[in-house]
mmCIF file of C-alpha atoms in Angstrom:
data_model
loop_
_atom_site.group_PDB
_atom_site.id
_atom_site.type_symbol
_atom_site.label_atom_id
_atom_site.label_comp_id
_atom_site.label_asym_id
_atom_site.label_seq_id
_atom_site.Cartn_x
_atom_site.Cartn_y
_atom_site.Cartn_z
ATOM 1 C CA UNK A 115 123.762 120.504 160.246
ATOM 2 C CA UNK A 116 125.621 117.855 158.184
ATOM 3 C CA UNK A 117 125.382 117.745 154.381
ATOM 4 C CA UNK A 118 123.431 115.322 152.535
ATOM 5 C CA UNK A 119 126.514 113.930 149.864
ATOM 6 C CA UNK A 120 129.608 113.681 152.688
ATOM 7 C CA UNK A 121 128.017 113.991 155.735
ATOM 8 C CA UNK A 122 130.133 116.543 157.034
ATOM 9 C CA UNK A 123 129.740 119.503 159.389
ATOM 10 C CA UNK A 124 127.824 122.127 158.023
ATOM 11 C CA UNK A 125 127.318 126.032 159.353
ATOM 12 C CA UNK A 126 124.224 127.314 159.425
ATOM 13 C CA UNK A 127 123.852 129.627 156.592
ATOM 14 C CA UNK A 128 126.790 127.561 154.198
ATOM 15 C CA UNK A 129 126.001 127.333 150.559
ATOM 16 C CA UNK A 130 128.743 125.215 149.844
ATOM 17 C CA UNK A 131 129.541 122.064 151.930
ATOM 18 C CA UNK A 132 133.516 122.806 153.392
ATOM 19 C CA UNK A 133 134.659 119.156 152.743
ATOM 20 C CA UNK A 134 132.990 118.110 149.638
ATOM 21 C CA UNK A 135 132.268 121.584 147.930
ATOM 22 C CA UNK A 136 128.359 120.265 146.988
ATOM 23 C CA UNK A 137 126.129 123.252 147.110
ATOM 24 C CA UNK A 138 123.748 123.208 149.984
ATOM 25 C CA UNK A 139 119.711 122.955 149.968
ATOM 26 C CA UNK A 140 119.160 126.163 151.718
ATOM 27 C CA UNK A 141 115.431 125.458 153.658
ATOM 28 C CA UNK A 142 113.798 128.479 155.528
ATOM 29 C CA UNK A 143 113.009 126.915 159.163
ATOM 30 C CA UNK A 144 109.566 128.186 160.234
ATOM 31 C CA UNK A 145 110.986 128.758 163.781
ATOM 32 C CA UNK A 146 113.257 131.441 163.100
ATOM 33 C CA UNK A 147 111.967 135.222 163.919
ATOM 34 C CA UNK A 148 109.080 133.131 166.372
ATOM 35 C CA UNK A 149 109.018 133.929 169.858
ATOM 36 C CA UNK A 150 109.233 131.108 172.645
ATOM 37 C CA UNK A 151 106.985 132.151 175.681
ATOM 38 C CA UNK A 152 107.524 136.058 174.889
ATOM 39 C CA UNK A 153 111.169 135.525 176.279
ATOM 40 C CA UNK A 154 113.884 134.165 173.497
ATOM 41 C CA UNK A 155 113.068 135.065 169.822
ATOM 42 C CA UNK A 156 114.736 132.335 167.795
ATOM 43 C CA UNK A 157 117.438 133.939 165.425
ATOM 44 C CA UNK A 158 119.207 131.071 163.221
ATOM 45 C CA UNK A 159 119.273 127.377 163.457
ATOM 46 C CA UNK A 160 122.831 125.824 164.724
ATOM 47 C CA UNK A 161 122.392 122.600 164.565
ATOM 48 C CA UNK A 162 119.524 119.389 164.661
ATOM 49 C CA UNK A 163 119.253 116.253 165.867
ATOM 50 C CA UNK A 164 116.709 113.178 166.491
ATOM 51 C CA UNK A 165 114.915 114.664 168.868
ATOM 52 C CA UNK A 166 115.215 118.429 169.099
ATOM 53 C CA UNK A 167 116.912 121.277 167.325
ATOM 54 C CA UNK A 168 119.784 124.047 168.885
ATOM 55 C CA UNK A 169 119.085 127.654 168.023
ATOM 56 C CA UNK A 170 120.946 130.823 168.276
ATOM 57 C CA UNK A 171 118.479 132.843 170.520
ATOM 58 C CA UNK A 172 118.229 135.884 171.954
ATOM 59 C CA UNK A 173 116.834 136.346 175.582
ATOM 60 C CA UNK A 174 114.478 139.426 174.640
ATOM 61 C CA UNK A 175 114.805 141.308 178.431
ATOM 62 C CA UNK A 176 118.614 141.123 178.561
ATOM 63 C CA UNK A 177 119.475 141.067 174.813
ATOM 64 C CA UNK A 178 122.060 138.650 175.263
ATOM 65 C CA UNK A 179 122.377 135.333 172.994
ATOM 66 C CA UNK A 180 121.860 132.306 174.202
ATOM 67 C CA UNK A 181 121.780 128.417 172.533
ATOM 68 C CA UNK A 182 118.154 127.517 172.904
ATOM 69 C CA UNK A 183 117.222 123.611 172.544
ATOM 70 C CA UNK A 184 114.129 122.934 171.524
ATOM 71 C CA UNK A 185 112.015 119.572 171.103
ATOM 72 C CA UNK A 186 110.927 118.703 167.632
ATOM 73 C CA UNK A 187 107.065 119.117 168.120
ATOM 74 C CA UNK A 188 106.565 115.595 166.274
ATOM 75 C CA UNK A 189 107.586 114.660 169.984
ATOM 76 C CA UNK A 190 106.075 116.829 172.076
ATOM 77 C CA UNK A 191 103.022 114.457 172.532
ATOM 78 C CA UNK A 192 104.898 111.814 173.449
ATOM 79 C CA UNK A 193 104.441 111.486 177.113
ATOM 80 C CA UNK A 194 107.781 109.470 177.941
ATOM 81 C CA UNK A 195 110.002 111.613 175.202
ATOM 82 C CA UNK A 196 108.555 114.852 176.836
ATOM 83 C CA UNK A 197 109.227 113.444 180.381
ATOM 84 C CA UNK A 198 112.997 112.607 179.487
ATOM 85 C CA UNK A 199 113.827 115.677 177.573
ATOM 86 C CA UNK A 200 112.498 117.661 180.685
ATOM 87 C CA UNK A 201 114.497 115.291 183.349
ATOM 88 C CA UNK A 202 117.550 115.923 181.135
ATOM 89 C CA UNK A 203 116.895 119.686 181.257
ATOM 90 C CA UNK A 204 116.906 118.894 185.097
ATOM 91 C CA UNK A 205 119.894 117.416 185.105
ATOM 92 C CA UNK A 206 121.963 119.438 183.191
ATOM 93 C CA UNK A 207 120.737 122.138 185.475
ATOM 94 C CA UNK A 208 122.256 121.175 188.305
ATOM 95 C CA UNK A 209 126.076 120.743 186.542
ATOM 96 C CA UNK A 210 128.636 123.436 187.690
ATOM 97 C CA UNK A 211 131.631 122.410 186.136
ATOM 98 C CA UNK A 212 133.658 125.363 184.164
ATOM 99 C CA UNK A 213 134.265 123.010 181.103
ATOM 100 C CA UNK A 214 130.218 121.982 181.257
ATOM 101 C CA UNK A 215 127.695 124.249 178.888
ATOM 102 C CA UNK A 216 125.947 126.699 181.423
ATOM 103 C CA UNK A 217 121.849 125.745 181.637
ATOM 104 C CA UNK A 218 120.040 129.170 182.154
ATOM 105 C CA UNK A 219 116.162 128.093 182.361
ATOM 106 C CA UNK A 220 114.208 124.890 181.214
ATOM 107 C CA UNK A 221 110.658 125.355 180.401
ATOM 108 C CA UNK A 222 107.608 124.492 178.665
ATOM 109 C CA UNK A 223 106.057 127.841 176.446
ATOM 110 C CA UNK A 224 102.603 128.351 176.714
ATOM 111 C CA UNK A 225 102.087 126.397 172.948
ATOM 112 C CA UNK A 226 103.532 123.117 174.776
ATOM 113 C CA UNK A 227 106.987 123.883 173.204
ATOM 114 C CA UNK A 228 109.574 122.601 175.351
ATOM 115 C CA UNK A 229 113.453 124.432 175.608
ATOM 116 C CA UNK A 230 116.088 124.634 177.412
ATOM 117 C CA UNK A 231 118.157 128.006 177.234
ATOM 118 C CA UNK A 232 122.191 127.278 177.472
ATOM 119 C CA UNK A 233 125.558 129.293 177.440
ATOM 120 C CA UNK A 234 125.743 129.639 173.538
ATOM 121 C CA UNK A 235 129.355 128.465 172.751
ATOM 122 C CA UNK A 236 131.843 130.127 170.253
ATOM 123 C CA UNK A 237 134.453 128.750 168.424
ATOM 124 C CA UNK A 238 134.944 125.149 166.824
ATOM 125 C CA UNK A 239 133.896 121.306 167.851
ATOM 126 C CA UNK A 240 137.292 118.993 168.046
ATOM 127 C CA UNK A 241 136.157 117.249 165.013
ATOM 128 C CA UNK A 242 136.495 120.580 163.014
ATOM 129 C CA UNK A 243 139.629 121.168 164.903
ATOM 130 C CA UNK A 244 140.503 117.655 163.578
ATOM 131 C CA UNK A 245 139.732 118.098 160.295
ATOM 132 C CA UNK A 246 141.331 121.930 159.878
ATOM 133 C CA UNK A 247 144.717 120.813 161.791
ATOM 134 C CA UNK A 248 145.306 116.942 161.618
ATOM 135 C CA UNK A 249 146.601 114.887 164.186
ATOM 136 C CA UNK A 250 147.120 117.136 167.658
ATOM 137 C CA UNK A 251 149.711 117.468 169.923
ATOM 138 C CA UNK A 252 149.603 114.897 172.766
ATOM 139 C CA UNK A 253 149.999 117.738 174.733
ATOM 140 C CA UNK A 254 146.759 119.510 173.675
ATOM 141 C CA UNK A 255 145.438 116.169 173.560
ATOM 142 C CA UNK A 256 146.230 115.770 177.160
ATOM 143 C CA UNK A 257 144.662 119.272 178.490
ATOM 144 C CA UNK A 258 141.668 118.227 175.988
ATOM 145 C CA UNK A 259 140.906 115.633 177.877
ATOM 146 C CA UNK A 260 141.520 116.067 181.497
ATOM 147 C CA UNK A 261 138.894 119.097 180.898
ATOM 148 C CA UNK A 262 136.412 116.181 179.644
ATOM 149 C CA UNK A 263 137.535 113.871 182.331
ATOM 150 C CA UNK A 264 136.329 116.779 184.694
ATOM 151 C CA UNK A 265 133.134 117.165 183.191
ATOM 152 C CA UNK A 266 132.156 114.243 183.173
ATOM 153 C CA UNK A 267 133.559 113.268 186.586
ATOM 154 C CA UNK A 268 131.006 115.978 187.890
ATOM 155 C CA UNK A 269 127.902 114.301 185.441
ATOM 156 C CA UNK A 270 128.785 110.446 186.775
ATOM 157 C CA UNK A 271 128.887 111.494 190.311
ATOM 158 C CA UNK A 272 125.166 113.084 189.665
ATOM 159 C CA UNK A 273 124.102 110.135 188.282
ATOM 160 C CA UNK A 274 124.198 111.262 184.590
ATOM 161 C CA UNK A 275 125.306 109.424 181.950
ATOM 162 C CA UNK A 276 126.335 111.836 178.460
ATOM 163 C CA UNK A 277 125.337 108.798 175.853
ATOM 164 C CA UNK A 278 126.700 110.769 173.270
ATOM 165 C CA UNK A 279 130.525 111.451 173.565
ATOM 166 C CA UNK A 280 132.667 112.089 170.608
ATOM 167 C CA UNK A 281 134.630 114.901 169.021
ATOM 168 C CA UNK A 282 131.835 116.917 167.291
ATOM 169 C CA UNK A 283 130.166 117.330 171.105
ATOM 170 C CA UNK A 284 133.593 118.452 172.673
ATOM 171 C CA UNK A 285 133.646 122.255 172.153
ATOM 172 C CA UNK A 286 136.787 124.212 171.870
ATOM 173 C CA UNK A 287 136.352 128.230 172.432
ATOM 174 C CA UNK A 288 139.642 128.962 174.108
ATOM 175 C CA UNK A 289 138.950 126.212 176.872
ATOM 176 C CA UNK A 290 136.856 122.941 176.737
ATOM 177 C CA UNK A 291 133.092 122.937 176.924
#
């Protein structure tokens, strides 16, 4: 989530933005407490973009927490938006690289909701790392990027292209991700 005055990063439950201090507009999303296909109950919102929204989730069988990405319903009725978001669920399926997000399941609940349940990552986005610490060491810089260069080696040789590469997708939790 990004606030409204500085754009900057936002945590989910902030009431005061980190980098410009403005107080937040909390808004209660209707998803969370709702169950996806009597599998993953949706527990807080993580993040939102164009076309979909990330949730913390938890996989109701094994009680474990998962990231669950979900498409924007405004879009589920679009035929060719539907039809990408499920051949990118595909895709990232069939990645296997350790510094690549784990896919779990892709699906399509019974209401026409469509998800994809991934490794839910911990710890900060390079852009917060950024901002917190300054410039890096080239050395960090170095290991930073050779675990990228890895990833996406793997995606490029499957044919997929990321389209959306910068510092607040690179995910730092003791590795790369």
């Amino acid at each position: 989530m990004r606030c409204s005055t500085c754009n900057g990063d936002l945590e989910a439950r902030a009431l005061f933005c980190g980098y410009c201090g403005r107080r937040t507009r909390i808004r209660r999303d209707s998803a969370i407490g709702t169950l996806i296909d009597d599998t993953y109950r949706i527990d807080e919102k993580i993040a939102e973009g164009g076309f979909g929204a990330i949730y913390r989730a938890t996989h109701l069988a094994s009680n474990s927490t998962l990231a669950l990405k979900v498409l924007h319903a405004d879009f589920a009725n679009d035929i060719q938006l539907a039809a990408r978001f499920l051949r990118e669920s595909k895709a990232l399926a069939r990645l296997r690289n350790p510094h690549t997000v784990i896919t779990y399941e892709r699906g399509e609940a019974r209401d026409g909701t469509l998800y994809i349940a991934m490794e839910l990552l911990r710890g900060e986005s390079l852009l917060q790392r950024f901002r917190r610490l300054g410039p890096l060491p080239w050395q960090e810089v170095l290991a930073i990027m050779r675990a990228v260069s890895s990833s996406l080696h793997e995606a490029h040789a499957l044919g997929i292209v990321h389209r959306d590469l910068k510092p607040a997708n690179i995910h730092l939790d003791g590795g790369v991700k």
